[in-house]
Amino acid sequence: MPLQRYLIFMLLLTSLSLPGQLLAQQKSHQVEGVVVSNTTPVPFATVALLTVGGLTRIQTLTDSTGQFKLPPYNINGSYVLKVSCVGFITWQSTPFRLRDTLFSSISLQASAKTLKDVVIQGKKNPIELDGSTLVYNVSGTIAGQGVTALEALKKAPGVFVENESNITLNGKAGVLIMIDGKQTYLSGKELTDLLKAMPSSSIKSIEIMNNPSAKYEASGTAGIINIKTNRILAKGFNGSVTTGVAYGITAKQNEDISLNYRTGKLNVYGSYSHFLGNYTYLYGTDRLQSGKNYNSDTYDVDKRQKMSGRVGADYVINRKNTIGLLVSGNFIFGGGLTDTKTLISTPPASGIDQTLDAYNDYYGQHTERYNFNLNYKYEDTAGHTFNVDADYGSFNKWNGNLQSNVYRDAQALLQSQNLYRTLNDIDINLRGIKVDYTTNLFSGQLESGLKYSSVASGNDARFYHVLAFDSLDYRRSNDFKYTEQISAGYVSYKKTMAKWQVQAGLRLENTASSGNLRYQTLTADSLTIIHRNYTSLFPAVSITLKPAKLHSIALSYAKRIERPAYQDLNPFVYLLDELSFWQGNPFLKPQLVHRLGLLYAYESSTIVGLNFSYTNQFSANVTDTLQQNKIVMVSRNLGTQTNWSASLTQLFALTNKWDITFNGLLYYIKNDIAFDQYRTLNLKQLAYRMSLQQTIKLPFDLTGEIISTFNSRRLTGANNFVQATSQLDLGLQRLLFNKKATIRLAVNDIYKGNQSRFTQSFPGYYATNYGYYESRQVRLNFTYRFTGGNAKGPRARNSALDAETGRIK
């Protein structure tokens, strides 16, 4: 019923727009055009319609192709059009009478003036502000090239990747990752694997949205990060090729090929990339549990190879109608191993009582991910757009692992040994359809839409004791089926009034899910079913004020949700060794968060942000004791989390050849959590993160880059206190062949300062942990570009599976 009432309400709102549409057809006028510099499109330029006396009536920003379209305006009089952008001389038209006006090509000239507090002369700033969205321009950095998308993401303001799997924003976990407006279909380790398979050379920018509007998915308690890939804007056959090598502990090779062909009404594009080579990880734990000390060290080699590709086409039926098809795939395959040695002792004695040697041979690992998107878009000059996305996604993962556990006494004599085999097959199918409609209403813009998605997940997990033959362990094997349907609708209204812009929206989502767990005992088959059905409202409000020409202030509020990853719901047990386990939790509930944000910007050279969030049903992956000598890592709902953060981004130029970008983050986290009624924790920590990026023009047409970062002691997850870490990266690049090619040399984490050390504790348990992945690397990359004239590239589209697909883990 709530959803039905909402649909009726939305239809009534849409019907109210009809008088406004008739008025627009009779009196309103449209002003549109394109902004370029030397035939190159200028994105994010401010376009304003002013009275002859200088009073701003309406304004907007150019898109990635330099195009703009002002909202229809219906007050008679004389006006001028003003276009401004950092690094360019402000352009202004002669006075004209308002009517449907097309500015076919507004050409901006690069500014010759150098200010001390802003980078100019047509250069793209590493960090920019687009409304309330922070934009990190990856393509403009040296250290951000020749690495994976995950490495590039680590350099974005406020973003931190903990243990190569947990992505946080402003100190808070629960980020929704999107690529070109589409969900990534993955989360946790599978998401970071995908980002490791994606080359940074294919990334144009990274958009950070702390409090998105109601149009966006409600998922993502920490906000949304949208990774925008490069778009080729040239006519004819164009493309780029990037090839590179890297060396850390072992050699690696990366490749990225992007092609685009546009002629007439048809645009066809595609890309291929791979990362080949092994990655090494070292980690361990020293824990005190039930009077015993367990000191373990693990040597982990990931031998999986990563490949990805996509192919798409857009066809322009006429000026108002466009259809498109996009097919993408990601593939991970190869082996791996972990070698864990655990020393067991009884404090305060220093001698070793026993050792456990556990060896995991991941002889079979294969992951396939496909997504098919069909899109239709209608757009006219009166401000009406109608967009439909239909999606189908599939995800399949198969793992085969053989594990040995060997116990020896203090004299290294064999006591016992066990051999296990685990086989795990995961199949997830996702279907969705999304409809969005935008129109003009009461001199503002009304957005509305509907979405439906369906998810079917199957997990067949089998655990064997390897003796003379494989013997199935019924207690540790199961067949878990999970289905979920999400129905959603939203309404959002935006209006600009002089120096103010107000946007308010409401999103309604209904979730119905069912988890079926089948397992066997020695006597019978058992079935456990968990049903859930809940409906939630997600309001989103933002108010933006431009008190002066170069100043902008934005206040926003949003309510968001974080649903569990599908595999976190599966209670199957995975073994690192016989003393350490991973396990899912079928009773895990979604997290709900209220977020409040304040953003101030001065000419995009100074950006200050304040954020507050409060999370109910806070969940995290925790390490808990099991029996007397075992530990289990499982996700649980633990209580509440409060998060405060303040950020500063400052761009300035010491000289016309030395640019600096500073990014600082100060945040406070408080966790009020309980493992059970006997173990309650009230944990709090103030932390900070700083990064300094310096770009220097050197002789012989060389450009150098120095990036230094520092992370203080911090609280992550539920009860992990992480020690301070730091990193220093150096890069050097040169343009070749009349600027059609670029060669880059970079060294990451020179002194290996990015080594994680953290502690965990609660009554009866204390552990110190360490971890280091292969972050120190030397990389050499070469990129060659071939382009033609100017034209639109492939369109960015939003998937109908924007939220649910990001929960595959």
PDB file of N, CA and C in Angstrom, residues 96 185 300 317 450 794:
ATOM      1  N   PHE A  96      21.026  40.881 -25.713  1.00  0.00           N
ATOM      2  CA  PHE A  96      20.105  40.322 -26.704  1.00  0.00           C
ATOM      3  C   PHE A  96      18.734  40.145 -26.065  1.00  0.00           C
ATOM      4  N   TYR A 185      28.659  -4.316  -9.401  1.00  0.00           N
ATOM      5  CA  TYR A 185      28.219  -5.695  -9.229  1.00  0.00           C
ATOM      6  C   TYR A 185      29.001  -6.423  -8.143  1.00  0.00           C
ATOM      7  N   ASP A 300      51.204 -15.078   1.584  1.00  0.00           N
ATOM      8  CA  ASP A 300      50.067 -15.223   0.676  1.00  0.00           C
ATOM      9  C   ASP A 300      50.487 -14.756  -0.716  1.00  0.00           C
ATOM     10  N   ILE A 317      18.406   8.126 -33.351  1.00  0.00           N
ATOM     11  CA  ILE A 317      17.275   7.957 -34.262  1.00  0.00           C
ATOM     12  C   ILE A 317      16.928   9.291 -34.910  1.00  0.00           C
ATOM     13  N   LEU A 450      10.953   5.368 -11.409  1.00  0.00           N
ATOM     14  CA  LEU A 450      10.597   4.086 -10.821  1.00  0.00           C
ATOM     15  C   LEU A 450      11.694   3.076 -11.120  1.00  0.00           C
ATOM     16  N   PRO A 794      30.713   8.079 -26.515  1.00  0.00           N
ATOM     17  CA  PRO A 794      29.671   7.205 -25.980  1.00  0.00           C
ATOM     18  C   PRO A 794      29.029   7.847 -24.766  1.00  0.00           C
TER      19      PRO A 794
END
